[in-house]
Coordinates of C-alpha atoms in Angstrom, one line a residue:
M1 CA 105.6 125.6 112.8
R2 CA 106.5 127.4 109.6
E3 CA 105.3 130.8 110.9
I4 CA 107.3 130.4 114.1
I5 CA 110.5 129.5 112.1
E6 CA 110.0 132.5 109.9
L7 CA 109.5 134.8 112.9
H8 CA 112.7 133.5 114.6
T9 CA 114.6 133.9 111.3
K10 CA 113.5 137.6 111.1
L11 CA 114.4 138.4 114.7
V12 CA 117.6 136.3 114.9
P13 CA 118.8 135.6 111.4
D14 CA 121.6 133.3 112.6
L15 CA 119.4 131.2 114.8
V16 CA 118.3 128.6 112.3
E17 CA 121.8 128.1 110.9
V18 CA 123.3 127.7 114.4
L19 CA 120.6 125.2 115.3
R20 CA 121.2 123.3 112.1
K21 CA 124.9 123.0 112.7
R22 CA 124.5 121.8 116.3
Y23 CA 121.7 119.4 115.3
L24 CA 123.9 117.9 112.6
L25 CA 126.8 117.7 115.0
L26 CA 124.8 115.9 117.6
K27 CA 123.4 113.6 114.9
S28 CA 126.9 112.8 113.7
I29 CA 128.0 111.9 117.3
S30 CA 124.9 109.8 117.7
H31 CA 125.6 107.7 114.6
M32 CA 129.3 107.4 115.1
Q33 CA 129.8 107.2 118.8
P34 CA 132.2 106.9 120.4
I35 CA 134.1 109.2 118.2
G36 CA 137.3 111.3 118.8
R37 CA 137.5 115.0 118.1
R38 CA 139.9 114.7 115.2
A39 CA 137.7 112.1 113.4
L40 CA 134.6 114.2 114.1
A41 CA 136.3 117.3 112.6
E42 CA 137.1 115.4 109.5
E43 CA 133.5 114.1 109.3
M44 CA 132.1 117.6 109.7
Q45 CA 134.7 119.1 107.3
T46 CA 135.8 121.7 109.9
T47 CA 138.8 122.3 112.1
E48 CA 139.3 121.0 115.6
R49 CA 139.6 124.6 116.9
I50 CA 136.2 125.6 115.5
L51 CA 134.7 122.3 116.6
R52 CA 135.9 122.6 120.2
A53 CA 133.7 125.6 120.8
E54 CA 130.6 123.8 119.6
L55 CA 131.4 120.7 121.5
D56 CA 131.8 122.8 124.7
V57 CA 128.2 124.1 124.2
L58 CA 126.8 120.6 123.7
R59 CA 128.7 119.3 126.7
E60 CA 127.5 122.1 129.0
A61 CA 124.0 121.4 127.8
G62 CA 124.4 117.9 129.0
V63 CA 123.7 116.2 125.6
I64 CA 127.1 114.7 125.0
F65 CA 129.9 113.3 127.2
A66 CA 133.5 112.4 126.6
T67 CA 135.6 109.4 127.6
A68 CA 139.1 108.2 126.7
V69 CA 137.7 106.5 123.5
G70 CA 135.7 109.5 122.3
M71 CA 132.4 111.4 122.5
S72 CA 128.9 109.9 122.9
C73 CA 125.4 111.2 123.3
T74 CA 123.8 111.2 126.7
E75 CA 120.2 110.0 127.3
E76 CA 119.2 113.6 127.2
G77 CA 121.0 114.1 123.9
N78 CA 119.1 111.1 122.4
R79 CA 115.8 112.5 123.7
L80 CA 116.6 115.9 122.2
L81 CA 117.3 114.3 118.8
E82 CA 113.9 112.5 119.0
Q83 CA 112.2 115.8 119.8
L84 CA 113.9 117.7 117.0
E85 CA 113.3 115.1 114.3
P86 CA 109.6 116.0 113.6
M87 CA 110.7 119.7 113.3
A88 CA 113.8 119.1 111.2
G89 CA 111.9 119.0 108.0
E90 CA 110.5 122.5 108.4
L91 CA 113.5 123.8 110.3
F92 CA 116.0 123.0 107.6
G93 CA 113.7 123.3 104.5
L94 CA 113.6 119.5 104.0
T95 CA 109.8 119.4 103.7
D96 CA 109.8 121.9 100.9
L97 CA 112.7 120.1 99.2
A98 CA 110.9 116.7 99.4
E99 CA 107.7 118.2 98.0
R100 CA 109.5 119.8 95.1
L101 CA 111.3 116.5 94.4
K102 CA 108.0 114.6 94.7
Q103 CA 106.4 116.9 92.1
K104 CA 109.3 116.8 89.7
L105 CA 109.8 113.0 89.8
K106 CA 106.1 112.1 90.2
I107 CA 106.8 109.8 93.1
P108 CA 104.0 109.4 95.7
E109 CA 106.2 109.9 98.7
V110 CA 109.7 111.4 99.0
I111 CA 111.7 111.7 102.2
V112 CA 114.8 113.9 102.3
I113 CA 117.2 113.8 105.1
N114 CA 120.0 116.3 106.1
G115 CA 123.4 116.2 104.5
D116 CA 125.1 114.4 101.6
S117 CA 126.1 110.8 102.0
D118 CA 129.0 111.3 99.6
Q119 CA 130.6 113.5 102.2
S120 CA 129.4 112.2 105.6
E121 CA 129.3 108.6 106.8
W122 CA 126.6 109.4 109.3
V123 CA 124.2 110.4 106.5
K124 CA 124.5 106.9 105.1
Q125 CA 123.5 105.6 108.5
E126 CA 120.6 108.0 108.7
L127 CA 119.4 106.8 105.3
G128 CA 119.4 103.3 106.7
R129 CA 117.6 104.3 109.8
I130 CA 114.8 106.0 107.9
G131 CA 114.7 103.1 105.4
A132 CA 114.2 100.6 108.3
R133 CA 111.5 102.8 109.8
V134 CA 109.6 103.0 106.5
L135 CA 109.9 99.2 106.0
R136 CA 108.5 98.6 109.4
Q137 CA 105.6 100.9 108.7
Q138 CA 104.8 99.3 105.3
V139 CA 105.2 95.6 105.9
K140 CA 102.3 93.4 106.8
E141 CA 102.0 89.9 108.3
G142 CA 102.7 87.2 105.7
D143 CA 104.5 89.6 103.3
V144 CA 107.4 88.6 101.0
V145 CA 110.0 91.3 100.9
A146 CA 112.4 91.4 98.0
V147 CA 115.8 92.9 99.0
T148 CA 118.8 94.0 96.8
G149 CA 122.4 94.2 98.0
G150 CA 124.7 97.1 98.4
T151 CA 126.0 99.4 101.2
T152 CA 122.8 101.5 101.5
I153 CA 120.5 98.5 102.0
A154 CA 123.1 97.0 104.4
N155 CA 122.5 100.1 106.5
V156 CA 118.8 99.5 106.4
A157 CA 119.3 96.0 107.6
S158 CA 121.5 97.1 110.5
H159 CA 118.8 99.4 111.8
L160 CA 115.9 96.9 111.8
Q161 CA 114.4 95.9 115.1
P162 CA 112.0 93.1 116.2
S163 CA 108.4 93.9 115.6
P164 CA 105.3 91.5 115.7
Q165 CA 104.4 92.0 112.0
F166 CA 107.8 90.7 111.0
R167 CA 107.4 87.3 112.5
S168 CA 105.6 85.8 109.4
V169 CA 107.5 87.9 106.9
Q170 CA 110.0 86.3 104.5
F171 CA 112.9 88.3 103.2
V172 CA 114.1 87.1 99.8
P173 CA 117.2 88.3 97.8
A174 CA 116.1 90.2 94.6
R175 CA 119.1 89.0 92.7
G176 CA 122.0 86.6 92.9
G177 CA 125.5 87.4 94.2
L178 CA 127.5 90.2 92.5
G179 CA 130.9 88.7 93.5
E180 CA 131.4 91.7 95.8
N181 CA 132.0 91.8 99.6
A182 CA 129.9 89.1 101.2
E183 CA 128.6 91.5 103.8
I184 CA 126.7 93.6 101.3
Q185 CA 125.3 90.8 99.0
A186 CA 121.6 90.4 99.0
N187 CA 121.9 86.8 100.3
T188 CA 123.7 88.1 103.4
L189 CA 121.3 91.0 103.9
V190 CA 118.1 89.0 103.9
S191 CA 119.6 86.8 106.7
V192 CA 120.6 90.0 108.7
M193 CA 117.1 91.5 108.2
A194 CA 115.5 88.3 109.4
A195 CA 117.8 88.1 112.4
K196 CA 117.3 91.7 113.3
S197 CA 113.5 91.8 112.8
G198 CA 112.5 88.3 113.9
G199 CA 111.4 87.3 110.4
Q200 CA 112.3 84.5 108.1
Y201 CA 114.4 84.3 104.9
R202 CA 115.3 82.4 101.8
M203 CA 118.5 82.5 99.8
L204 CA 119.2 82.5 96.1
H205 CA 122.3 80.4 95.5
A206 CA 123.3 81.8 92.1
P207 CA 125.6 84.4 90.6
D208 CA 124.0 87.7 89.5
R209 CA 125.5 87.7 86.0
V210 CA 125.4 84.5 84.0
S211 CA 125.5 83.4 80.4
P212 CA 122.2 82.6 78.7
E213 CA 123.1 78.9 78.7
A214 CA 123.9 78.9 82.5
L215 CA 120.7 80.9 83.1
Q216 CA 118.6 78.1 81.6
T217 CA 120.4 75.5 83.7
L218 CA 119.8 77.4 86.9
L219 CA 116.2 78.0 86.1
A220 CA 115.7 74.2 85.8
D221 CA 117.0 73.8 89.4
Q222 CA 114.0 73.1 91.6
Q223 CA 115.4 75.0 94.6
V224 CA 116.2 78.1 92.5
A225 CA 112.8 77.9 90.8
E226 CA 111.0 77.9 94.2
V227 CA 112.9 81.0 95.4
L228 CA 112.2 82.8 92.1
E229 CA 108.5 82.0 92.4
L230 CA 108.4 83.3 95.9
L231 CA 110.3 86.4 94.8
R232 CA 107.8 87.2 92.1
S233 CA 105.1 87.2 94.8
A234 CA 106.8 89.9 96.8
R235 CA 104.4 92.7 97.9
V236 CA 107.3 94.9 99.1
V237 CA 110.6 95.6 97.3
I238 CA 113.3 97.6 99.0
H239 CA 116.3 98.4 96.9
G240 CA 119.2 100.8 96.3
I241 CA 120.0 102.6 93.0
G242 CA 123.5 102.3 91.6
D243 CA 125.8 104.4 89.5
A244 CA 126.0 102.6 86.2
L245 CA 129.8 102.2 85.8
T246 CA 130.3 101.4 89.4
M247 CA 127.8 98.6 89.2
A248 CA 129.3 97.3 85.9
K249 CA 132.7 97.1 87.5
R250 CA 131.2 95.1 90.4
R251 CA 129.8 92.7 87.8
K252 CA 133.4 92.4 86.4
Y253 CA 132.8 94.1 83.1
D254 CA 135.9 94.3 81.0
E255 CA 137.3 97.6 79.6
G256 CA 135.5 97.1 76.3
E257 CA 132.2 96.5 78.0
L258 CA 132.7 99.5 80.2
S259 CA 133.5 101.7 77.3
E260 CA 130.4 100.5 75.4
L261 CA 128.2 101.2 78.5
A262 CA 129.7 104.7 78.8
Q263 CA 129.1 105.4 75.1
A264 CA 125.5 104.3 75.5
G265 CA 125.1 107.0 78.1
A266 CA 124.3 104.7 81.0
V267 CA 124.1 106.6 84.3
G268 CA 122.0 104.4 86.6
E269 CA 121.4 100.8 87.4
A270 CA 118.8 98.8 89.3
F271 CA 117.7 95.1 89.1
G272 CA 120.3 94.4 86.4
Y273 CA 119.0 97.2 84.1
Y274 CA 121.2 100.1 83.0
F275 CA 119.4 103.4 82.2
N276 CA 120.5 106.6 80.5
E277 CA 119.5 110.1 81.7
A278 CA 116.2 109.9 79.8
G279 CA 115.3 106.7 81.7
E280 CA 115.7 104.5 78.7
I281 CA 117.1 101.0 79.1
V282 CA 120.5 100.8 77.3
E283 CA 121.5 97.4 78.6
R284 CA 120.0 94.5 80.4
V285 CA 122.0 91.9 82.3
S286 CA 121.3 88.2 81.9
T287 CA 120.5 87.7 85.5
L288 CA 118.5 85.7 88.0
G289 CA 116.1 87.6 90.1
L290 CA 113.4 90.3 89.9
Q291 CA 112.8 91.8 86.4
L292 CA 111.5 95.3 85.9
D293 CA 108.0 94.0 85.2
D294 CA 108.0 92.2 88.5
V295 CA 109.0 95.4 90.3
R296 CA 106.2 97.3 88.6
S297 CA 103.8 94.6 89.8
A298 CA 104.8 95.0 93.5
E299 CA 102.5 96.9 95.7
M300 CA 105.2 98.8 97.6
V301 CA 108.5 99.7 96.1
V302 CA 110.9 101.6 98.4
S303 CA 114.1 103.1 96.9
V304 CA 116.9 104.2 99.2
A305 CA 119.8 106.2 97.6
G306 CA 121.7 109.3 98.4
G307 CA 124.7 111.5 97.6
A308 CA 125.1 114.1 94.9
S309 CA 127.0 111.6 92.8
K310 CA 123.8 109.4 92.6
A311 CA 121.6 112.2 91.3
K312 CA 121.6 111.1 87.7
A313 CA 121.1 107.5 88.7
I314 CA 118.1 108.3 90.9
L315 CA 116.6 110.5 88.2
S316 CA 117.0 107.8 85.6
F317 CA 115.3 105.1 87.7
A318 CA 112.5 107.5 88.7
Q319 CA 111.4 107.6 85.1
Q320 CA 110.5 103.9 85.3
S321 CA 107.4 105.0 87.3
C322 CA 107.4 102.1 89.7
Q323 CA 108.4 103.7 93.0
N324 CA 106.1 104.4 95.9
V325 CA 108.7 105.8 98.2
L326 CA 112.1 107.5 97.6
I327 CA 114.4 108.0 100.6
T328 CA 117.3 110.3 99.7
D329 CA 119.4 113.1 101.1
E330 CA 120.0 116.8 100.5
G331 CA 123.0 116.3 98.3
A332 CA 121.1 114.2 95.8
A333 CA 117.8 116.2 96.1
R334 CA 119.4 119.6 95.4
T335 CA 121.5 118.2 92.5
I336 CA 118.5 116.6 90.9
L337 CA 116.4 119.8 91.2
S338 CA 119.2 121.9 89.7
T339 CA 119.2 119.7 86.6
V340 CA 115.5 119.0 86.1
Q341 CA 113.6 121.8 84.3

């Protein structure tokens, strides 16, 4: 494959770039369908005039169709995307990018997808789709799967599909509620994952950030204790990685606390721990749920995070040496590699 791509690049230098643009355009339509031309132009960061010519090519090829509500992929278009997916890594340099990131971060498996989720909504959807696929590949009958909240993991949940091995799987929230949108809290996402996959779930009825006194009271609750015991037996953990200050604001930190966190150099957050660029823990939240030692004890830890803005956060968590799989995008991958010596 690599030799064929290099040959085509030499003979027709524009070929790979044209194919890349049309593949990304078709991928965008697939994730956001039906979508109007103006919204698509904004998503692709181009003009409607330029986009019109590309859409005409795709329409004539029979891979998209338009209705009054917008454009969608045809069955042929969906088949084409499936056929191109195995080649996309080589075609767009993603295989090399993933390998370089794997070596730099010392993570056993790294998957890099096209685009930057800071700029394109469909990239977030693609991160979720790949996350769901990896979860399906890794889970075994009888597994306990620990799940964090957040928009990225919400996208993973939305892409899960029924599979026999999920029937005896229990999805358990890795932490309590953050006081954010109910749709992206871990408690909600475990119920969505169970419904989508055909599995089971348990809930953790407790806030994410509590006082030491309240924490002891909650730990004495039998129902909470049972869920925590189940959580610590999780073989699989799937989680997002947050920007430190963004996560602190979700936890309702006041201005003074935010200032202290910034001065401490916090750039990333996961499981209630805040890390600086060197991967050092600069703050730990008094929280119910998985602790970092529990995460390190899990057999399979899958991290899903993308966007150039998350590069420092991803890098900080990678230094905890507890990930088996990192699923990210070009935006984050290229930014990380440009900063790591």
